[in-house]
CSV table of C-alpha atoms (C1' of nucleotides) in Angstrom, one decimal:
chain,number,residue,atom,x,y,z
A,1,UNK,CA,-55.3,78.6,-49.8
A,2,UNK,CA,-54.7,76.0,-46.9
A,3,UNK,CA,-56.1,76.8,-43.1
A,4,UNK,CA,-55.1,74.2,-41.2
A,5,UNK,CA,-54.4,76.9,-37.8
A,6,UNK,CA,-51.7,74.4,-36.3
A,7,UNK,CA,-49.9,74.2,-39.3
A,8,UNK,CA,-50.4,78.0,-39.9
A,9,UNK,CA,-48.9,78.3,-36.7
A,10,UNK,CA,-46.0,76.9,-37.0
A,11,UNK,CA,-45.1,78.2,-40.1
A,12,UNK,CA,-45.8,81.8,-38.4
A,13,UNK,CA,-43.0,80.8,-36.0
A,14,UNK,CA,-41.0,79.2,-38.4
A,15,UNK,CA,-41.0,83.1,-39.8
A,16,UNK,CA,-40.3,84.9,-36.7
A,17,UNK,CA,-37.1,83.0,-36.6
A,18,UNK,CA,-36.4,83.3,-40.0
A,19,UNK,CA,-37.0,86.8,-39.0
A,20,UNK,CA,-34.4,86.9,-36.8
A,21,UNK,CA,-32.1,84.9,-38.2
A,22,UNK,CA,-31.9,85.9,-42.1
A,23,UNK,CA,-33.6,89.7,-41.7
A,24,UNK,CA,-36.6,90.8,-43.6
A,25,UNK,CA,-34.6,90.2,-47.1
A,26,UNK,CA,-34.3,86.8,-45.5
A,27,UNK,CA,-38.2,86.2,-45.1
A,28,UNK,CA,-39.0,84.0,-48.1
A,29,UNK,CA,-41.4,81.5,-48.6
A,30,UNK,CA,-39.1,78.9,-49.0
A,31,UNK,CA,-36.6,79.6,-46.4
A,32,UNK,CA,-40.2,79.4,-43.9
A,33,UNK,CA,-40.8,76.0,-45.5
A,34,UNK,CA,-37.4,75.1,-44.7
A,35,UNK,CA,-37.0,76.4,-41.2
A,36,UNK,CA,-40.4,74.9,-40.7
A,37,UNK,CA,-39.1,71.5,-42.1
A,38,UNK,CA,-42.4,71.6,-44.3
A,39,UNK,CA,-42.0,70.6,-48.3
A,40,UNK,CA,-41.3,73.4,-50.4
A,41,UNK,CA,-44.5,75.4,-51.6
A,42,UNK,CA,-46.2,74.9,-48.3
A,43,UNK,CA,-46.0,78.7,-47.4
A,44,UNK,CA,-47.0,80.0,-50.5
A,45,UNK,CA,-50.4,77.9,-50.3
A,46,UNK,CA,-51.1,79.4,-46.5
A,47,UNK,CA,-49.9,83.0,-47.8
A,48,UNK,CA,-51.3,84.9,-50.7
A,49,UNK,CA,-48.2,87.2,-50.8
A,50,UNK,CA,-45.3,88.7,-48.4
A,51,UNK,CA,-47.3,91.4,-47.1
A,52,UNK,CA,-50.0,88.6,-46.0
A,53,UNK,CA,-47.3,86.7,-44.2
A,54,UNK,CA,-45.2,89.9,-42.6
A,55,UNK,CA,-48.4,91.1,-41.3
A,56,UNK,CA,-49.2,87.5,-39.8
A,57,UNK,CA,-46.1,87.7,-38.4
A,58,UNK,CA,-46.5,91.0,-36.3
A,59,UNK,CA,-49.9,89.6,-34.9
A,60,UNK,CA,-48.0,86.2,-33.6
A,61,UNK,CA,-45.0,88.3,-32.6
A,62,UNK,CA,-47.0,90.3,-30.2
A,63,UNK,CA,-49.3,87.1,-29.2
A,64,UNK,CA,-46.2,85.2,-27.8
A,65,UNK,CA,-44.5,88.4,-26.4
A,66,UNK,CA,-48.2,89.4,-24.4
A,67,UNK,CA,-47.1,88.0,-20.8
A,68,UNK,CA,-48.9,85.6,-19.7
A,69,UNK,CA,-51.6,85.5,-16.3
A,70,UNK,CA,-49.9,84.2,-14.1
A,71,UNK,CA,-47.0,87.1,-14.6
A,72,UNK,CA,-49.5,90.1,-14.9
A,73,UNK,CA,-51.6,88.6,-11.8
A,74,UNK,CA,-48.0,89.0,-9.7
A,75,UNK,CA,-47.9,92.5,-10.5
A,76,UNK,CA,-50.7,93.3,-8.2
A,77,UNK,CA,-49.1,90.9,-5.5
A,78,UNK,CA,-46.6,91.9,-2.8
A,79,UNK,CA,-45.4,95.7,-1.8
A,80,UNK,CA,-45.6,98.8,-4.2
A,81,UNK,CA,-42.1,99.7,-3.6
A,82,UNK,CA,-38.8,100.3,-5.6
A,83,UNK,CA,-37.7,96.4,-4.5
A,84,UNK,CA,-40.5,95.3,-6.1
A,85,UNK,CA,-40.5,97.4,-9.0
A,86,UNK,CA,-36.9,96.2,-9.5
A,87,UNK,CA,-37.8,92.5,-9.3
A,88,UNK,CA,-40.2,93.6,-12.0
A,89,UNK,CA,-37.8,95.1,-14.2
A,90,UNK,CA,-35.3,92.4,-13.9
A,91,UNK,CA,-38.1,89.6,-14.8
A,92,UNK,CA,-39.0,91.5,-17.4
A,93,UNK,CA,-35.6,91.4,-18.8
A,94,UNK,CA,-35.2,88.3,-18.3
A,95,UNK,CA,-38.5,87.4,-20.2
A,96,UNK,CA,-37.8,89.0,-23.3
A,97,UNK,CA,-34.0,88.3,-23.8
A,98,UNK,CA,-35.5,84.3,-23.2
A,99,UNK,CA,-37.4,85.0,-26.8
A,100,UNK,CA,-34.9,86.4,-28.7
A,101,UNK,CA,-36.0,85.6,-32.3
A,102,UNK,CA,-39.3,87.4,-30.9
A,103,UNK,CA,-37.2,90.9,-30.2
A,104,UNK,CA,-35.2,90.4,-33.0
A,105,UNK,CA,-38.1,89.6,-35.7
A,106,UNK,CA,-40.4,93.0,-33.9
A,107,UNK,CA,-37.1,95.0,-35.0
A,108,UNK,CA,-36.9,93.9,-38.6
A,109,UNK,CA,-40.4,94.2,-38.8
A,110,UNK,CA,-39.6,98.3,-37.9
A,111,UNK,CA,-37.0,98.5,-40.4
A,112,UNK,CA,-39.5,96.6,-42.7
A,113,UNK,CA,-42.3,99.1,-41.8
A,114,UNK,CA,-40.0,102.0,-43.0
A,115,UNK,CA,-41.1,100.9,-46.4
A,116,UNK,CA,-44.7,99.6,-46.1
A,117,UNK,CA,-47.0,102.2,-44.6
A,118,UNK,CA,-49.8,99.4,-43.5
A,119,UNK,CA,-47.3,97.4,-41.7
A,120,UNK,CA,-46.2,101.1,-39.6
A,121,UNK,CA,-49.8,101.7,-38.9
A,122,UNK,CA,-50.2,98.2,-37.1
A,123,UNK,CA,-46.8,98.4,-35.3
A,124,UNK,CA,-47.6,101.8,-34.1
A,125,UNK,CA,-51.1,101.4,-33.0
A,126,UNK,CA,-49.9,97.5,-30.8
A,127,UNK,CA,-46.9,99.2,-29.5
A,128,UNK,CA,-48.9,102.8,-28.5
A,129,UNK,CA,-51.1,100.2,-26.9
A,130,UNK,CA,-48.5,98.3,-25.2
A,131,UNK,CA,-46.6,101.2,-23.5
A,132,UNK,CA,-50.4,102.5,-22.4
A,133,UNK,CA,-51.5,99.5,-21.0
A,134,UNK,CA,-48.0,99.0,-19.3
A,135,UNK,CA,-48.6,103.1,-17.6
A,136,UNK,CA,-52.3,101.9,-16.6
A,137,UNK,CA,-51.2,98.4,-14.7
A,138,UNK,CA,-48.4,101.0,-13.1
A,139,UNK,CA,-50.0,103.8,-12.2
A,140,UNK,CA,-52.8,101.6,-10.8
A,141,UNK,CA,-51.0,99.3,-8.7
A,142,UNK,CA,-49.4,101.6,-6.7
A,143,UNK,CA,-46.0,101.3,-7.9
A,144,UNK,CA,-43.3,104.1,-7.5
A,145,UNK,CA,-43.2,106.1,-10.5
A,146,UNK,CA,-45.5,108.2,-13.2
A,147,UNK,CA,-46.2,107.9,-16.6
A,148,UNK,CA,-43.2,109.6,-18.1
A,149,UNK,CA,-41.6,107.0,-15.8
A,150,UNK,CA,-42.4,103.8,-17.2
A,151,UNK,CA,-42.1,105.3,-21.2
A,152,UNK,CA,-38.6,106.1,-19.9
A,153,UNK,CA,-38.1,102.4,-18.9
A,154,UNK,CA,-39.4,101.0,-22.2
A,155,UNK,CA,-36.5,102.9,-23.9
A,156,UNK,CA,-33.5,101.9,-22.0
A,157,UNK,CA,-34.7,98.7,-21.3
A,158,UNK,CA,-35.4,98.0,-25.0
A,159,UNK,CA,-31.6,98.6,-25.7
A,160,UNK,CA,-30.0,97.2,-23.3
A,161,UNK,CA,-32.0,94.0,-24.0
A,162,UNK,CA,-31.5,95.0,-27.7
A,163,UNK,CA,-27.4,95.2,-26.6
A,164,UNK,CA,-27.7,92.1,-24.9
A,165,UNK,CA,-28.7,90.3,-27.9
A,166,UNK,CA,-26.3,91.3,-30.2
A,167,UNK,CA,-23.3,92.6,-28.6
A,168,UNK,CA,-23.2,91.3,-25.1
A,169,UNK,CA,-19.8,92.0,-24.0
A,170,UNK,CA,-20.3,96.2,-24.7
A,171,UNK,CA,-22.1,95.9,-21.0
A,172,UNK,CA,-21.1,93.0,-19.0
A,173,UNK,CA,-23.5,93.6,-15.9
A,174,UNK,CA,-26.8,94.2,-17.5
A,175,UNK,CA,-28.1,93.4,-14.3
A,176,UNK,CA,-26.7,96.1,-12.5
A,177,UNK,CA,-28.1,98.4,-14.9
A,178,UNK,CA,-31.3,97.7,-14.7
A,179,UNK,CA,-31.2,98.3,-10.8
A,180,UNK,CA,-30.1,101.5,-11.0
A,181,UNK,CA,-31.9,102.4,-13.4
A,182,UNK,CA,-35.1,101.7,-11.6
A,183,UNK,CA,-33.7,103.8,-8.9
A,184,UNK,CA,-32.8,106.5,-10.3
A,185,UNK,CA,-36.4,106.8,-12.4
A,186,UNK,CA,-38.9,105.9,-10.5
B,1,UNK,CA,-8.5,95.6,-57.0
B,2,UNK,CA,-9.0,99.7,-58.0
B,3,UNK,CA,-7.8,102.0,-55.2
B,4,UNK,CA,-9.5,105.4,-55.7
B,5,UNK,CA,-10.2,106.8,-52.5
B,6,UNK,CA,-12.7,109.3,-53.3
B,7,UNK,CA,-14.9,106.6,-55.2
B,8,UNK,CA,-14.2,103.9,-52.6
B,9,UNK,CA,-15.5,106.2,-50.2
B,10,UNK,CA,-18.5,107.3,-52.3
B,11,UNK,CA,-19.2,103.6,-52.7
B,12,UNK,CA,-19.3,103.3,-49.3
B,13,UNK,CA,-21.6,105.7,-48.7
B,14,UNK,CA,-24.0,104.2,-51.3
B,15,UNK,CA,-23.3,101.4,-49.1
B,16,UNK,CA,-24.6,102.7,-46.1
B,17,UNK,CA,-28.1,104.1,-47.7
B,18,UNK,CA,-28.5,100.6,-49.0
B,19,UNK,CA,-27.8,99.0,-46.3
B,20,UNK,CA,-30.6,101.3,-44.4
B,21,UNK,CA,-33.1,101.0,-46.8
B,22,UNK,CA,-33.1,97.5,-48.0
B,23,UNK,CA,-31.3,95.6,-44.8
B,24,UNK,CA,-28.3,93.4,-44.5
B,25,UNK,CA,-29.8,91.2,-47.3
B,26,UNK,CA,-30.3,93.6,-49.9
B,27,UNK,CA,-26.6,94.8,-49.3
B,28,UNK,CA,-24.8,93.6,-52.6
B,29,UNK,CA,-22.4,94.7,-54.9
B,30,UNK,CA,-25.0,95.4,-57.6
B,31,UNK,CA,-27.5,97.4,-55.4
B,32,UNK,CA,-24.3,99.5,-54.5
B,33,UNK,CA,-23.6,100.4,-58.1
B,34,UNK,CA,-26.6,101.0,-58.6
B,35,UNK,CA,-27.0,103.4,-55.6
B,36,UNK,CA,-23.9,105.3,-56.2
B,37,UNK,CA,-25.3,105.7,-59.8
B,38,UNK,CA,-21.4,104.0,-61.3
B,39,UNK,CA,-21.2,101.4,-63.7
B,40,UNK,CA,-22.3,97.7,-63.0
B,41,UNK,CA,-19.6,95.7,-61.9
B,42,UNK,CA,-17.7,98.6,-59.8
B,43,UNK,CA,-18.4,97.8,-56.5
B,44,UNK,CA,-17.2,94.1,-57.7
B,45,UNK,CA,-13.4,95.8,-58.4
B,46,UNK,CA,-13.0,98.0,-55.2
B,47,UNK,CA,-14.5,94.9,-52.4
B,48,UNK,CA,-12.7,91.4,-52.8
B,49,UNK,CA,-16.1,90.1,-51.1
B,50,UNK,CA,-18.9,91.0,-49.2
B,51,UNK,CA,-17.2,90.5,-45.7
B,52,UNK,CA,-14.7,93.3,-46.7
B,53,UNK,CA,-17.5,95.1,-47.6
B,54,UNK,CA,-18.9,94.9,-44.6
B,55,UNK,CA,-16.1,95.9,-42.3
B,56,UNK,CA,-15.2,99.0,-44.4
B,57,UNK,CA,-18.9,100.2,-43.9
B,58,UNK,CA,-18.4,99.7,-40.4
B,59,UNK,CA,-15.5,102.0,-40.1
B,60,UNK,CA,-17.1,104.2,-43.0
B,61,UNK,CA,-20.5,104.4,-40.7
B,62,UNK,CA,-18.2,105.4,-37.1
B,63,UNK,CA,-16.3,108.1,-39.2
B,64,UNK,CA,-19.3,109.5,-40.4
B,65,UNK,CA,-21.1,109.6,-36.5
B,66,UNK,CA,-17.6,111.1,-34.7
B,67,UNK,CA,-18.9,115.1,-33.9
B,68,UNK,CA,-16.7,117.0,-35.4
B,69,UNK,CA,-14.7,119.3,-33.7
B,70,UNK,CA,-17.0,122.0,-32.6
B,71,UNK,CA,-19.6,120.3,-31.0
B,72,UNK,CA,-16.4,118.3,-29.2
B,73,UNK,CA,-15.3,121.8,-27.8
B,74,UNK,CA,-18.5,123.3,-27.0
B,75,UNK,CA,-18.9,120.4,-24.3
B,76,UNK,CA,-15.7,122.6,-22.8
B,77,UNK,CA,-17.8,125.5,-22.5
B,78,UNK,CA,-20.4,127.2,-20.8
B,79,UNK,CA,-21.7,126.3,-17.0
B,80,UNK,CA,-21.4,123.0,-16.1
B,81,UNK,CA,-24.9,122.4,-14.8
B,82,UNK,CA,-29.0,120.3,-15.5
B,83,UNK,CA,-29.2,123.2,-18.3
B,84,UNK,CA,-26.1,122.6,-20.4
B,85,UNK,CA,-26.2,119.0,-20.4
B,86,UNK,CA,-30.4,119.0,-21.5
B,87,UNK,CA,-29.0,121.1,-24.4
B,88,UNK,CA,-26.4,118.6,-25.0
B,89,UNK,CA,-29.0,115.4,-25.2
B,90,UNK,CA,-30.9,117.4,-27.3
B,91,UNK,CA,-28.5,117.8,-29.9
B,92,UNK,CA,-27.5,114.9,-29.9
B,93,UNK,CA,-30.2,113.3,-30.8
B,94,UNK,CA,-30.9,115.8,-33.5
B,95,UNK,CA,-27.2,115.4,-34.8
B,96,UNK,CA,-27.9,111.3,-35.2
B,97,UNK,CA,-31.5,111.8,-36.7
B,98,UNK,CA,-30.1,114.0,-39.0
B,99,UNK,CA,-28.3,111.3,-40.4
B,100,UNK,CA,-30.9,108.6,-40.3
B,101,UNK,CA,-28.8,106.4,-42.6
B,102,UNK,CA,-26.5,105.8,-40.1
B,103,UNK,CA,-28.2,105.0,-37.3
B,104,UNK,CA,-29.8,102.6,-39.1
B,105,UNK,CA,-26.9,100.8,-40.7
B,106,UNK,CA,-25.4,100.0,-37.9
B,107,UNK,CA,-28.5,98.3,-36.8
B,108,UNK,CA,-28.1,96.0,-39.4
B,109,UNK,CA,-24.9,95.7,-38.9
B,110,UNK,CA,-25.1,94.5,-35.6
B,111,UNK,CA,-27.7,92.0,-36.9
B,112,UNK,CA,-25.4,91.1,-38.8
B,113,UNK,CA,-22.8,90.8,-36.6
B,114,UNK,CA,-25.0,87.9,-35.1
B,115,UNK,CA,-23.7,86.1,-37.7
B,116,UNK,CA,-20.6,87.1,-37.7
B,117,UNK,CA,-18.2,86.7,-35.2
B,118,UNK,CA,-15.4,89.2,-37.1
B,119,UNK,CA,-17.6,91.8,-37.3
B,120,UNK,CA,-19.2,91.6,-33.8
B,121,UNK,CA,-15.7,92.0,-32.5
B,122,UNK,CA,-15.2,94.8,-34.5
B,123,UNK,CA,-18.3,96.4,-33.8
B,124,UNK,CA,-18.1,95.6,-29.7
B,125,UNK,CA,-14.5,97.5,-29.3
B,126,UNK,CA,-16.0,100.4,-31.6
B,127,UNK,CA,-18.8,101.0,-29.4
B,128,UNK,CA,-17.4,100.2,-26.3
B,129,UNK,CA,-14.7,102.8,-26.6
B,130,UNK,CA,-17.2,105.2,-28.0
B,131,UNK,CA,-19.3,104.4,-25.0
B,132,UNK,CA,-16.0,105.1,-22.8
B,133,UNK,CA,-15.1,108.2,-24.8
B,134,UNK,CA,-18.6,109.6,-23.7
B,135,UNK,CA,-17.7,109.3,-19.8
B,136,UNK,CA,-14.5,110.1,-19.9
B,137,UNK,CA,-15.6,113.6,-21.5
B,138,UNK,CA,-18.4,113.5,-19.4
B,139,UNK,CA,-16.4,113.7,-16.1
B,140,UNK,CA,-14.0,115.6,-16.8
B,141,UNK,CA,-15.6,118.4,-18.1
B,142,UNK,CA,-18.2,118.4,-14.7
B,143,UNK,CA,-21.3,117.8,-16.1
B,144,UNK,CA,-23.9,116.2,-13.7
B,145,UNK,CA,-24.0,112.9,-13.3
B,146,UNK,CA,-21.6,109.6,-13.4
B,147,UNK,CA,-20.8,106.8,-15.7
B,148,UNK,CA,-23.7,105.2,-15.2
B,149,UNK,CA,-25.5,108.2,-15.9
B,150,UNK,CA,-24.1,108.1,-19.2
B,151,UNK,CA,-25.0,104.7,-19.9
B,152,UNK,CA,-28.3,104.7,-19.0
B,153,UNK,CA,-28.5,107.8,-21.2
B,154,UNK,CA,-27.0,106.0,-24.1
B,155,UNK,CA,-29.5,103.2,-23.7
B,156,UNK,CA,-32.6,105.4,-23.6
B,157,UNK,CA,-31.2,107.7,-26.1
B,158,UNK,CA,-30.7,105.3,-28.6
B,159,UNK,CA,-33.7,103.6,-28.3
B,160,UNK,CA,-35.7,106.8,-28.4
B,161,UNK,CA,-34.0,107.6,-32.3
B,162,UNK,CA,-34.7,104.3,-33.1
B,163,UNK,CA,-38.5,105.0,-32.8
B,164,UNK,CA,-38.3,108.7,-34.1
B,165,UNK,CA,-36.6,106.9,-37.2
B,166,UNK,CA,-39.1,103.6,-37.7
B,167,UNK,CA,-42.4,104.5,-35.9
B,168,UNK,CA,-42.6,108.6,-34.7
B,169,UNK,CA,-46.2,108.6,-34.3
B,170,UNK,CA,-45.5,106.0,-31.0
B,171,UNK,CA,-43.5,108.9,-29.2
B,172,UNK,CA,-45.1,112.0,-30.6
B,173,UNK,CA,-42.7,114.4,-28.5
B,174,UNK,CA,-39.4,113.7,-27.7
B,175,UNK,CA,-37.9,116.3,-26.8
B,176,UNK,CA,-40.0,116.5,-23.5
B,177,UNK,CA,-39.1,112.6,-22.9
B,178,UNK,CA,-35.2,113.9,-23.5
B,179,UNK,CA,-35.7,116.9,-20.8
B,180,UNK,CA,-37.4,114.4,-18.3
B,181,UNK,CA,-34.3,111.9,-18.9
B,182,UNK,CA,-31.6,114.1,-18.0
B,183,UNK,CA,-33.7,115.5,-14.8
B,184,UNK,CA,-34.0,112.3,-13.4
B,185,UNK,CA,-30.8,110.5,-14.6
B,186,UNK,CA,-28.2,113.3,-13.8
C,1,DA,C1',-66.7,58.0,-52.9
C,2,DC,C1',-65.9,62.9,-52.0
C,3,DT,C1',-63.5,66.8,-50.3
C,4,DG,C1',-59.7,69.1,-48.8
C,5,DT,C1',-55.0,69.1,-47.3
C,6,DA,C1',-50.2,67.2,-47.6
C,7,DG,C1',-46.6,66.7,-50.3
C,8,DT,C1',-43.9,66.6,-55.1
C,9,DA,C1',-42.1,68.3,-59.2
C,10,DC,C1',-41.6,71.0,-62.6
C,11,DT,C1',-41.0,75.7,-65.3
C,12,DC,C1',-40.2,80.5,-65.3
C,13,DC,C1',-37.8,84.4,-63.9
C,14,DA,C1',-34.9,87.8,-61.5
C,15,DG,C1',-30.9,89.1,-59.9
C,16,DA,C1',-26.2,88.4,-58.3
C,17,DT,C1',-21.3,87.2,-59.2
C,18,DG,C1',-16.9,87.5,-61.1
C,19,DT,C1',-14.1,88.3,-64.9
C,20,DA,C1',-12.5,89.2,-69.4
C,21,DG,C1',-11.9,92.7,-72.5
C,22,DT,C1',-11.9,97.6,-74.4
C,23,DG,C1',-10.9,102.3,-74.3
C,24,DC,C1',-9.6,106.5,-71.9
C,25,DT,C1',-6.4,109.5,-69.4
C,26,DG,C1',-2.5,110.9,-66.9
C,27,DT,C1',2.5,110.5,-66.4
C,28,DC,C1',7.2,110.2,-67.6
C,29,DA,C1',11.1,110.0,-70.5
C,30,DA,C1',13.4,110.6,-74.8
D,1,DT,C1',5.9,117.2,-78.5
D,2,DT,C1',5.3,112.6,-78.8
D,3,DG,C1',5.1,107.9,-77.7
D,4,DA,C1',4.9,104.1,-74.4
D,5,DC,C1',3.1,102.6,-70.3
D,6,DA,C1',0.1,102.0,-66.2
D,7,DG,C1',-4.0,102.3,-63.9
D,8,DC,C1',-8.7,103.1,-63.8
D,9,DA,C1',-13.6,103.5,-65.8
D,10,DC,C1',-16.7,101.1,-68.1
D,11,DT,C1',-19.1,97.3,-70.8
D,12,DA,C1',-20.4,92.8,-71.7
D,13,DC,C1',-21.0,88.2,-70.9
D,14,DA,C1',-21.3,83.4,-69.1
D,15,DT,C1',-22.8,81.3,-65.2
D,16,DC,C1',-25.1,80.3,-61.0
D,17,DT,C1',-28.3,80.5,-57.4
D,18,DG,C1',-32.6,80.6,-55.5
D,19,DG,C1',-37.3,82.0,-55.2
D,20,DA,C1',-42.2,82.2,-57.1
D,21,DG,C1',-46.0,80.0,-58.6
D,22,DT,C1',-48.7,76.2,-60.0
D,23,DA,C1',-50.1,71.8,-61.7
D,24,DC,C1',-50.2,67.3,-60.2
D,25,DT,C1',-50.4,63.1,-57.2
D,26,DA,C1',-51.3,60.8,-52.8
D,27,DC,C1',-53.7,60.4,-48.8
D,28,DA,C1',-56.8,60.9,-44.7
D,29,DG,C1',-61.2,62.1,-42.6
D,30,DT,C1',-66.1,62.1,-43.1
DNA sequence: ACTGTAGTACTCCAGATGTAGTGCTGTCAA
DNA sequence: TTGACAGCACTACATCTGGAGTACTACAGT
């Protein structure tokens, strides 16, 4: 077992596109020494096994999808009104569809968790987490909007990224979406 | 090349289990035999390849999510009002978790369709038209609400089986997030 | 010089493919 | 009724690909 954290890293994001590229069936530890450009064998003596390296891979996921301070500081910034909740909803977009392999690799690692309880537990406990955290910041800045409000977001919002990614042309104005949307929610 | 419809179709059925259970990856000719509990080699007679495969699952999977014809004609019924079209959502959603298989093969599929450029096509007229079928009904029968109320249902609606399917505990009722959707969408 | 990591090279193994070949069954005509 | 034929079910096999794991060598930092 190597633990050199850089090189750990990489190969962790090596995976995520892997992930997102080749599917969970995809994920071996070869095809993450390739992506990584690594020699062959170098995953398997960072890993101990796949369920090691899918669940290394959730962690990282959510590490690089977490937005970062500058983002969440803007939140609390400017009026609490529909316009800015909008802008909001639009960057967020806009965030997430710039990190595809990080959406798609979350949504294999669903499917994935259909088959390994441990790996459901973790997903469901950061996501649970994620969607509370994202009703606290709401609710207490002010914005338009209650808690149903912002759970109702994260589904549509998570399709029509989700559509976005793989099937852009079924809605051509995503944008226009999102505003109403927003209006018609919050 | 064998032509038997009723085992083609029960091939491609197996097709679509595997193909929810095990991913894009794990879709091959053997683990189809093997699903559909018929001699090794079989699927290997009825698919030239694994592309044809794919596109007949495709079809096979849209065939298998059309409503039949009552739940078509009951949308032609009863008061057109908040009430009806709840009802509606709600069975909807029950109808597609009820066949969990399906929903979740053409998830892959579309991950798939990444890939491939044939089958994106294929699978961006499908939905757009099914998307378009939706409204149309909608409309004319005088339900509440407009196309983009449909829309935005179908992206929240979708998303919300996806997590009943791969993590329920996130969204522990969603049948009241279903009731607050059409309130505030329609 | 020692320790730990990078990188290499192999052996083993599992599973997938495609096809050739055999036998069964249903159909049609004499 | 029977015999020939066609199409399908099923079996078996030869081959191929690619991944796992590990032992081994090379090298760099302390």
């Amino acid at each position: 077992m190597r633990h050199n954290p850089t090189r750990r890293t990489a190969l962790l994001d090596a995976a995520i596109d892997v992930l997102a590229r080749d599917g969970a069936r995809g994920l071996t530890f070869r095809a993450v020494d390739t992506h990584a450009a690594v020699p062959t064998g170098t995953a398997s003596n960072y890993f101990t096994n796949r369920d090691d390296l899918l669940t290394q891979v959730a962690h990282r996921v959510y590490e690089r999808l977490t937005p970062d301070a500058p983002t969440m500081a803007a939140v609390h910034h400017g009026p609490r009104d529909h316009t800015t909740l909008t802008r909001l909803m639009h960057e967020l977009v806009d965030r997430v569809t710039a990190f595809p392999s990080g959406h798609l690799a979350l949504l294999e690692l669903r499917l994935e968790a259909t088959r390994r309880p441990h790996l459901r537990d973790l997903l469901t406990t950061r996501i649970r987490a994620d969607v509370d955290a994202n009703i606290t910041t709401h609710i207490d800045s002010g914005l338009p909007g209650d808690a149903t409000t912002v759970e109702l977001l994260y589904l549509a919002l998570n399709w029509l990224i989700l559509e976005r990614l793989t099937l852009p042309d079924v809605f051509p104005d995503p944008h226009h979406l999102v505003t109403e949307l927003v209006r018609r929610l919050a």
